[in-house]
PDB file of C-alpha atoms in Angstrom:
ATOM      1  CA  ASP A   1       0.000   0.000   0.000  1.00  0.00           C
ATOM      2  CA  VAL A   2       1.150   3.544  -0.750  1.00  0.00           C
ATOM      3  CA  VAL A   3       1.591   5.677   2.366  1.00  0.00           C
ATOM      4  CA  MET A   4       1.336   9.457   2.029  1.00  0.00           C
ATOM      5  CA  THR A   5       3.144  11.600   4.610  1.00  0.00           C
ATOM      6  CA  GLN A   6       2.469  15.322   4.870  1.00  0.00           C
ATOM      7  CA  SER A   7       4.479  17.904   6.760  1.00  0.00           C
ATOM      8  CA  PRO A   8       4.013  19.982   8.683  1.00  0.00           C
ATOM      9  CA  LEU A   9       0.700  18.902  10.200  1.00  0.00           C
ATOM     10  CA  SER A  10       0.090  22.419  11.507  1.00  0.00           C
ATOM     11  CA  LEU A  11       1.170  25.599   9.736  1.00  0.00           C
ATOM     12  CA  PRO A  12       0.612  29.012  11.357  1.00  0.00           C
ATOM     13  CA  VAL A  13       1.171  31.713   8.739  1.00  0.00           C
ATOM     14  CA  THR A  14       1.162  35.495   8.732  1.00  0.00           C
ATOM     15  CA  LEU A  15      -1.245  37.085   6.270  1.00  0.00           C
ATOM     16  CA  GLY A  16       0.546  37.986   3.054  1.00  0.00           C
ATOM     17  CA  GLN A  17       3.402  35.588   3.704  1.00  0.00           C
ATOM     18  CA  PRO A  18       4.134  32.406   1.733  1.00  0.00           C
ATOM     19  CA  ALA A  19       3.302  28.888   2.902  1.00  0.00           C
ATOM     20  CA  SER A  20       4.578  25.515   1.776  1.00  0.00           C
ATOM     21  CA  ILE A  21       3.264  22.005   2.443  1.00  0.00           C
ATOM     22  CA  SER A  22       5.224  18.853   1.694  1.00  0.00           C
ATOM     23  CA  CYS A  23       3.755  15.495   0.691  1.00  0.00           C
ATOM     24  CA  ARG A  24       5.932  12.411   0.375  1.00  0.00           C
ATOM     25  CA  SER A  25       4.859   9.002  -0.897  1.00  0.00           C
ATOM     26  CA  SER A  26       6.279   5.616   0.108  1.00  0.00           C
ATOM     27  CA  GLN A  27       6.767   4.717  -3.567  1.00  0.00           C
ATOM     28  CA  SER A  28       6.945   6.477  -6.901  1.00  0.00           C
ATOM     29  CA  LEU A  29       3.649   7.938  -8.065  1.00  0.00           C
ATOM     30  CA  VAL A  30       4.532   7.735 -11.762  1.00  0.00           C
ATOM     31  CA  HIS A  31       1.843   5.527 -13.318  1.00  0.00           C
ATOM     32  CA  SER A  32       2.607   3.074 -16.097  1.00  0.00           C
ATOM     33  CA  ASP A  33       0.801   5.492 -18.431  1.00  0.00           C
ATOM     34  CA  GLY A  34       3.392   8.160 -17.585  1.00  0.00           C
ATOM     35  CA  THR A  35       1.034  10.346 -15.563  1.00  0.00           C
ATOM     36  CA  THR A  36       1.684  11.211 -11.920  1.00  0.00           C
ATOM     37  CA  TYR A  37      -1.653  11.067 -10.115  1.00  0.00           C
ATOM     38  CA  LEU A  38      -0.945  13.385  -7.215  1.00  0.00           C
ATOM     39  CA  HIS A  39      -3.630  15.916  -6.327  1.00  0.00           C
ATOM     40  CA  TRP A  40      -4.159  18.597  -3.679  1.00  0.00           C
ATOM     41  CA  PHE A  41      -7.363  19.492  -1.869  1.00  0.00           C
ATOM     42  CA  GLN A  42      -8.500  22.295   0.396  1.00  0.00           C
ATOM     43  CA  GLN A  43     -11.126  21.762   3.085  1.00  0.00           C
ATOM     44  CA  ARG A  44     -12.364  24.955   4.696  1.00  0.00           C
ATOM     45  CA  PRO A  45     -14.038  24.672   8.113  1.00  0.00           C
ATOM     46  CA  GLY A  46     -17.485  23.117   7.797  1.00  0.00           C
ATOM     47  CA  GLN A  47     -17.165  22.519   4.052  1.00  0.00           C
ATOM     48  CA  SER A  48     -16.623  19.598   1.716  1.00  0.00           C
ATOM     49  CA  PRO A  49     -13.170  19.136   0.226  1.00  0.00           C
ATOM     50  CA  ARG A  50     -12.364  21.048  -2.953  1.00  0.00           C
ATOM     51  CA  ARG A  51      -9.726  20.007  -5.452  1.00  0.00           C
ATOM     52  CA  LEU A  52      -7.126  22.726  -6.055  1.00  0.00           C
ATOM     53  CA  ILE A  53      -4.398  21.008  -8.063  1.00  0.00           C
ATOM     54  CA  TYR A  54      -4.494  17.836 -10.158  1.00  0.00           C
ATOM     55  CA  GLU A  55      -1.657  15.730 -11.556  1.00  0.00           C
ATOM     56  CA  VAL A  56       1.017  17.552  -9.562  1.00  0.00           C
ATOM     57  CA  SER A  57       0.831  21.033 -11.010  1.00  0.00           C
ATOM     58  CA  ASN A  58      -2.433  21.720 -12.868  1.00  0.00           C
ATOM     59  CA  ARG A  59      -4.596  24.310 -11.186  1.00  0.00           C
ATOM     60  CA  ASP A  60      -8.353  23.684 -11.210  1.00  0.00           C
ATOM     61  CA  SER A  61     -10.723  26.234 -12.707  1.00  0.00           C
ATOM     62  CA  GLY A  62     -11.373  29.137 -10.346  1.00  0.00           C
ATOM     63  CA  VAL A  63      -8.380  28.420  -8.119  1.00  0.00           C
ATOM     64  CA  PRO A  64      -6.344  31.580  -7.471  1.00  0.00           C
ATOM     65  CA  ASP A  65      -2.908  31.617  -9.064  1.00  0.00           C
ATOM     66  CA  ARG A  66      -1.273  32.085  -5.664  1.00  0.00           C
ATOM     67  CA  PHE A  67      -1.669  28.287  -5.344  1.00  0.00           C
ATOM     68  CA  SER A  68       0.897  26.155  -7.134  1.00  0.00           C
ATOM     69  CA  GLY A  69       1.961  22.531  -7.088  1.00  0.00           C
ATOM     70  CA  SER A  70       5.284  20.962  -7.948  1.00  0.00           C
ATOM     71  CA  GLY A  71       7.308  17.822  -7.496  1.00  0.00           C
ATOM     72  CA  SER A  72       8.001  14.451  -9.010  1.00  0.00           C
ATOM     73  CA  GLY A  73       8.450  10.800  -8.125  1.00  0.00           C
ATOM     74  CA  THR A  74       7.855  10.640  -4.376  1.00  0.00           C
ATOM     75  CA  ASP A  75       8.271  14.256  -3.320  1.00  0.00           C
ATOM     76  CA  PHE A  76       5.624  16.933  -3.852  1.00  0.00           C
ATOM     77  CA  THR A  77       4.898  20.461  -2.644  1.00  0.00           C
ATOM     78  CA  LEU A  78       1.905  22.782  -2.478  1.00  0.00           C
ATOM     79  CA  LYS A  79       2.805  26.452  -2.224  1.00  0.00           C
ATOM     80  CA  ILE A  80       0.685  29.466  -1.421  1.00  0.00           C
ATOM     81  CA  SER A  81       2.583  32.545  -2.547  1.00  0.00           C
ATOM     82  CA  ARG A  82       0.763  34.997  -0.242  1.00  0.00           C
ATOM     83  CA  VAL A  83      -1.662  33.598   2.305  1.00  0.00           C
ATOM     84  CA  GLU A  84      -5.068  35.237   2.547  1.00  0.00           C
ATOM     85  CA  ALA A  85      -7.678  34.848   5.276  1.00  0.00           C
ATOM     86  CA  GLU A  86      -9.841  32.632   3.043  1.00  0.00           C
ATOM     87  CA  ASP A  87      -6.999  30.093   2.774  1.00  0.00           C
ATOM     88  CA  VAL A  88      -7.536  28.922   6.361  1.00  0.00           C
ATOM     89  CA  GLY A  89      -8.402  25.237   6.435  1.00  0.00           C
ATOM     90  CA  VAL A  90      -6.905  21.786   6.071  1.00  0.00           C
ATOM     91  CA  TYR A  91      -4.973  20.768   2.973  1.00  0.00           C
ATOM     92  CA  TYR A  92      -4.666  17.169   1.797  1.00  0.00           C
ATOM     93  CA  CYS A  93      -2.632  15.450  -0.850  1.00  0.00           C
ATOM     94  CA  LEU A  94      -4.092  12.390  -2.576  1.00  0.00           C
ATOM     95  CA  GLN A  95      -2.351   9.761  -4.662  1.00  0.00           C
ATOM     96  CA  GLY A  96      -4.363   7.976  -7.323  1.00  0.00           C
ATOM     97  CA  THR A  97      -1.597   5.969  -8.981  1.00  0.00           C
ATOM     98  CA  GLN A  98      -2.064   2.816  -6.947  1.00  0.00           C
ATOM     99  CA  LEU A  99      -5.636   2.815  -5.671  1.00  0.00           C
ATOM    100  CA  TRP A 100      -6.150   5.966  -3.621  1.00  0.00           C
ATOM    101  CA  THR A 101      -4.562   7.284  -0.428  1.00  0.00           C
ATOM    102  CA  PHE A 102      -4.870  10.660   1.279  1.00  0.00           C
ATOM    103  CA  GLY A 103      -2.192  12.329   3.350  1.00  0.00           C
ATOM    104  CA  GLN A 104      -2.982  13.098   7.005  1.00  0.00           C
ATOM    105  CA  GLY A 105      -3.785  16.734   6.285  1.00  0.00           C
ATOM    106  CA  THR A 106      -2.055  20.031   7.104  1.00  0.00           C
ATOM    107  CA  LYS A 107      -3.968  22.636   9.078  1.00  0.00           C
ATOM    108  CA  VAL A 108      -3.245  26.167   7.892  1.00  0.00           C
ATOM    109  CA  GLU A 109      -4.118  28.934  10.331  1.00  0.00           C
ATOM    110  CA  ILE A 110      -3.377  32.626  10.618  1.00  0.00           C
ATOM    111  CA  LYS A 111      -0.871  33.700  13.257  1.00  0.00           C
TER     112      LYS A 111
ATOM    113  CA  GLU B   1     -23.986  22.362 -12.983  1.00  0.00           C
ATOM    114  CA  VAL B   2     -22.634  19.184 -11.400  1.00  0.00           C
ATOM    115  CA  GLN B   3     -24.417  18.216  -8.182  1.00  0.00           C
ATOM    116  CA  LEU B   4     -23.898  15.299  -5.837  1.00  0.00           C
ATOM    117  CA  VAL B   5     -26.372  14.909  -2.989  1.00  0.00           C
ATOM    118  CA  GLU B   6     -25.815  12.244  -0.334  1.00  0.00           C
ATOM    119  CA  SER B   7     -28.567  10.925   1.906  1.00  0.00           C
ATOM    120  CA  GLY B   8     -29.309   8.004   4.193  1.00  0.00           C
ATOM    121  CA  GLY B   9     -27.068   8.789   7.145  1.00  0.00           C
ATOM    122  CA  GLY B  10     -28.216   8.583  10.735  1.00  0.00           C
ATOM    123  CA  LEU B  11     -27.764   6.892  14.079  1.00  0.00           C
ATOM    124  CA  VAL B  12     -27.399   3.107  14.057  1.00  0.00           C
ATOM    125  CA  GLN B  13     -26.423   0.579  16.714  1.00  0.00           C
ATOM    126  CA  PRO B  14     -23.200  -1.416  16.492  1.00  0.00           C
ATOM    127  CA  GLY B  15     -23.741  -4.421  14.259  1.00  0.00           C
ATOM    128  CA  GLY B  16     -26.497  -2.646  12.368  1.00  0.00           C
ATOM    129  CA  SER B  17     -26.861  -1.691   8.709  1.00  0.00           C
ATOM    130  CA  LEU B  18     -27.414   1.458   6.712  1.00  0.00           C
ATOM    131  CA  ARG B  19     -27.618   2.287   3.017  1.00  0.00           C
ATOM    132  CA  LEU B  20     -26.293   5.582   1.744  1.00  0.00           C
ATOM    133  CA  SER B  21     -27.330   7.140  -1.559  1.00  0.00           C
ATOM    134  CA  CYS B  22     -25.655   9.738  -3.740  1.00  0.00           C
ATOM    135  CA  ALA B  23     -27.885  11.372  -6.346  1.00  0.00           C
ATOM    136  CA  ALA B  24     -25.916  12.806  -9.249  1.00  0.00           C
ATOM    137  CA  SER B  25     -26.894  15.420 -11.817  1.00  0.00           C
ATOM    138  CA  GLY B  26     -25.298  17.781 -14.300  1.00  0.00           C
ATOM    139  CA  PHE B  27     -22.995  15.243 -15.943  1.00  0.00           C
ATOM    140  CA  THR B  28     -23.168  11.878 -17.709  1.00  0.00           C
ATOM    141  CA  PHE B  29     -23.116   9.741 -14.575  1.00  0.00           C
ATOM    142  CA  SER B  30     -23.025   6.450 -16.463  1.00  0.00           C
ATOM    143  CA  THR B  31     -19.605   7.192 -17.964  1.00  0.00           C
ATOM    144  CA  TYR B  32     -17.692   7.929 -14.761  1.00  0.00           C
ATOM    145  CA  TRP B  33     -16.085   5.951 -11.967  1.00  0.00           C
ATOM    146  CA  MET B  34     -17.424   7.123  -8.613  1.00  0.00           C
ATOM    147  CA  HIS B  35     -15.981   7.086  -5.085  1.00  0.00           C
ATOM    148  CA  TRP B  36     -16.988   7.087  -1.453  1.00  0.00           C
ATOM    149  CA  VAL B  37     -14.700   8.904   0.998  1.00  0.00           C
ATOM    150  CA  ARG B  38     -15.248   9.247   4.745  1.00  0.00           C
ATOM    151  CA  GLN B  39     -14.095  11.577   7.488  1.00  0.00           C
ATOM    152  CA  ALA B  40     -14.372  10.691  11.165  1.00  0.00           C
ATOM    153  CA  PRO B  41     -15.133  13.642  13.480  1.00  0.00           C
ATOM    154  CA  GLY B  42     -12.082  15.894  13.689  1.00  0.00           C
ATOM    155  CA  LYS B  43      -9.993  13.531  11.545  1.00  0.00           C
ATOM    156  CA  GLY B  44      -8.698  13.355   7.999  1.00  0.00           C
ATOM    157  CA  LEU B  45     -10.113  12.069   4.732  1.00  0.00           C
ATOM    158  CA  VAL B  46     -10.085   8.332   4.084  1.00  0.00           C
ATOM    159  CA  TRP B  47     -10.894   6.718   0.756  1.00  0.00           C
ATOM    160  CA  VAL B  48     -13.495   3.950   1.199  1.00  0.00           C
ATOM    161  CA  SER B  49     -14.616   2.471  -2.103  1.00  0.00           C
ATOM    162  CA  ALA B  50     -14.869   3.009  -5.852  1.00  0.00           C
ATOM    163  CA  MET B  51     -16.957   1.632  -8.673  1.00  0.00           C
ATOM    164  CA  LYS B  52     -16.382   1.627 -12.410  1.00  0.00           C
ATOM    165  CA  SER B  53     -18.833   3.437 -14.675  1.00  0.00           C
ATOM    166  CA  ASP B  54     -20.680   0.304 -15.802  1.00  0.00           C
ATOM    167  CA  GLY B  55     -20.570  -1.388 -12.395  1.00  0.00           C
ATOM    168  CA  SER B  56     -18.242  -4.120 -13.613  1.00  0.00           C
ATOM    169  CA  ARG B  57     -15.455  -3.380 -11.126  1.00  0.00           C
ATOM    170  CA  THR B  58     -15.487  -2.483  -7.461  1.00  0.00           C
ATOM    171  CA  ILE B  59     -12.616  -1.695  -5.087  1.00  0.00           C
ATOM    172  CA  TYR B  60     -12.646  -1.373  -1.307  1.00  0.00           C
ATOM    173  CA  ALA B  61     -10.363  -0.185   1.442  1.00  0.00           C
ATOM    174  CA  ASP B  62      -9.244  -3.059   3.687  1.00  0.00           C
ATOM    175  CA  SER B  63     -11.083  -1.504   6.627  1.00  0.00           C
ATOM    176  CA  VAL B  64     -14.506  -2.026   4.996  1.00  0.00           C
ATOM    177  CA  LYS B  65     -13.920  -5.048   2.765  1.00  0.00           C
ATOM    178  CA  GLY B  66     -16.523  -7.732   3.373  1.00  0.00           C
ATOM    179  CA  ARG B  67     -18.828  -5.351   5.272  1.00  0.00           C
ATOM    180  CA  PHE B  68     -19.582  -2.571   2.768  1.00  0.00           C
ATOM    181  CA  THR B  69     -20.934  -2.932  -0.777  1.00  0.00           C
ATOM    182  CA  ILE B  70     -20.833  -0.193  -3.378  1.00  0.00           C
ATOM    183  CA  SER B  71     -23.367  -0.239  -6.198  1.00  0.00           C
ATOM    184  CA  ARG B  72     -24.960   2.081  -8.701  1.00  0.00           C
ATOM    185  CA  ASP B  73     -28.096   2.517 -10.786  1.00  0.00           C
ATOM    186  CA  ASN B  74     -27.137   4.372 -13.930  1.00  0.00           C
ATOM    187  CA  ALA B  75     -30.774   4.706 -14.970  1.00  0.00           C
ATOM    188  CA  LYS B  76     -31.394   6.656 -11.757  1.00  0.00           C
ATOM    189  CA  ASN B  77     -28.021   8.445 -11.722  1.00  0.00           C
ATOM    190  CA  THR B  78     -27.472   7.200  -8.196  1.00  0.00           C
ATOM    191  CA  LEU B  79     -24.544   5.678  -6.321  1.00  0.00           C
ATOM    192  CA  TYR B  80     -25.086   3.574  -3.207  1.00  0.00           C
ATOM    193  CA  LEU B  81     -23.092   2.308  -0.254  1.00  0.00           C
ATOM    194  CA  GLN B  82     -24.592  -0.593   1.684  1.00  0.00           C
ATOM    195  CA  MET B  83     -22.944  -0.725   5.098  1.00  0.00           C
ATOM    196  CA  ASN B  84     -23.357  -3.856   7.231  1.00  0.00           C
ATOM    197  CA  SER B  85     -21.855  -4.972  10.539  1.00  0.00           C
ATOM    198  CA  LEU B  86     -21.258  -1.362  11.463  1.00  0.00           C
ATOM    199  CA  ARG B  87     -18.739  -0.527  14.183  1.00  0.00           C
ATOM    200  CA  ALA B  88     -18.101   2.563  16.279  1.00  0.00           C
ATOM    201  CA  ASP B  89     -15.057   3.394  14.164  1.00  0.00           C
ATOM    202  CA  ASP B  90     -17.282   3.656  11.067  1.00  0.00           C
ATOM    203  CA  THR B  91     -18.717   6.854  12.556  1.00  0.00           C
ATOM    204  CA  ALA B  92     -17.958   9.563  10.002  1.00  0.00           C
ATOM    205  CA  VAL B  93     -19.265  11.941   7.398  1.00  0.00           C
ATOM    206  CA  TYR B  94     -19.484  10.010   4.147  1.00  0.00           C
ATOM    207  CA  TYR B  95     -18.892  11.856   0.892  1.00  0.00           C
ATOM    208  CA  CYS B  96     -19.398  10.703  -2.668  1.00  0.00           C
ATOM    209  CA  ALA B  97     -17.063  12.121  -5.296  1.00  0.00           C
ATOM    210  CA  THR B  98     -16.566  11.916  -9.035  1.00  0.00           C
ATOM    211  CA  ASP B  99     -13.824   9.850 -10.624  1.00  0.00           C
ATOM    212  CA  ARG B 100     -11.048  12.421 -10.353  1.00  0.00           C
ATOM    213  CA  PHE B 101     -12.390  13.898  -7.114  1.00  0.00           C
ATOM    214  CA  ASP B 102     -13.186  17.130  -8.914  1.00  0.00           C
ATOM    215  CA  TYR B 103     -16.727  17.194  -7.527  1.00  0.00           C
ATOM    216  CA  TRP B 104     -17.893  16.256  -4.027  1.00  0.00           C
ATOM    217  CA  GLY B 105     -21.227  16.100  -2.286  1.00  0.00           C
ATOM    218  CA  GLN B 106     -22.018  17.815   0.996  1.00  0.00           C
ATOM    219  CA  GLY B 107     -21.687  14.566   2.932  1.00  0.00           C
ATOM    220  CA  THR B 108     -24.011  12.560   5.163  1.00  0.00           C
ATOM    221  CA  LEU B 109     -23.230  11.765   8.806  1.00  0.00           C
ATOM    222  CA  VAL B 110     -23.276   8.178  10.024  1.00  0.00           C
ATOM    223  CA  THR B 111     -23.118   7.664  13.772  1.00  0.00           C
ATOM    224  CA  VAL B 112     -22.647   4.149  15.150  1.00  0.00           C
ATOM    225  CA  SER B 113     -23.474   4.072  18.830  1.00  0.00           C
ATOM    226  CA  SER B 114     -25.600   2.220  21.343  1.00  0.00           C
TER     227      SER B 114
END
């Protein structure tokens, strides 16, 4: 089974400052079809999850460009260039290369 | 507009059963894999089960294998999750989601308690 490990689990950030979340997988997420099925989700308090980034670095429609995803193989990063108040919530990575596994989640809060 | 609406949650005793439904609209339901994902109170997201578009393939997390059954009715645009032998640790909000997790429902709460 693929294990997804996020860090940090809690991330206090000052408004306007950058934030970075790491997601590491226990094995390579490169599928036999060449695609890396690593996605990022945001879950605001009291809401359903929302996909932000798919296949490592593709931003979903309507997602602000301050969100970006990068990485390859087993090591991936979600970056928020300048944190805004509406970014508070929990962020999850998800691998879909070998069945599906979520990371534990990273709680982003304002300092 | 894509909509997923879960229903069927509630309070059930340990060992009991419950069937969840997910009514889909706004897309061609019959051509997409669908998923169930759950979230225990104050905890993270956990993938539960998936079903292929035509119902010919089903996949389960080890934690629910043999107790839960995913199914679908493409004529009714509805996904189901039959949950048997429920345990306290099955208590969670259950979400349905589209094949690439680009759309999610609002979730339905299942509480297993005596």
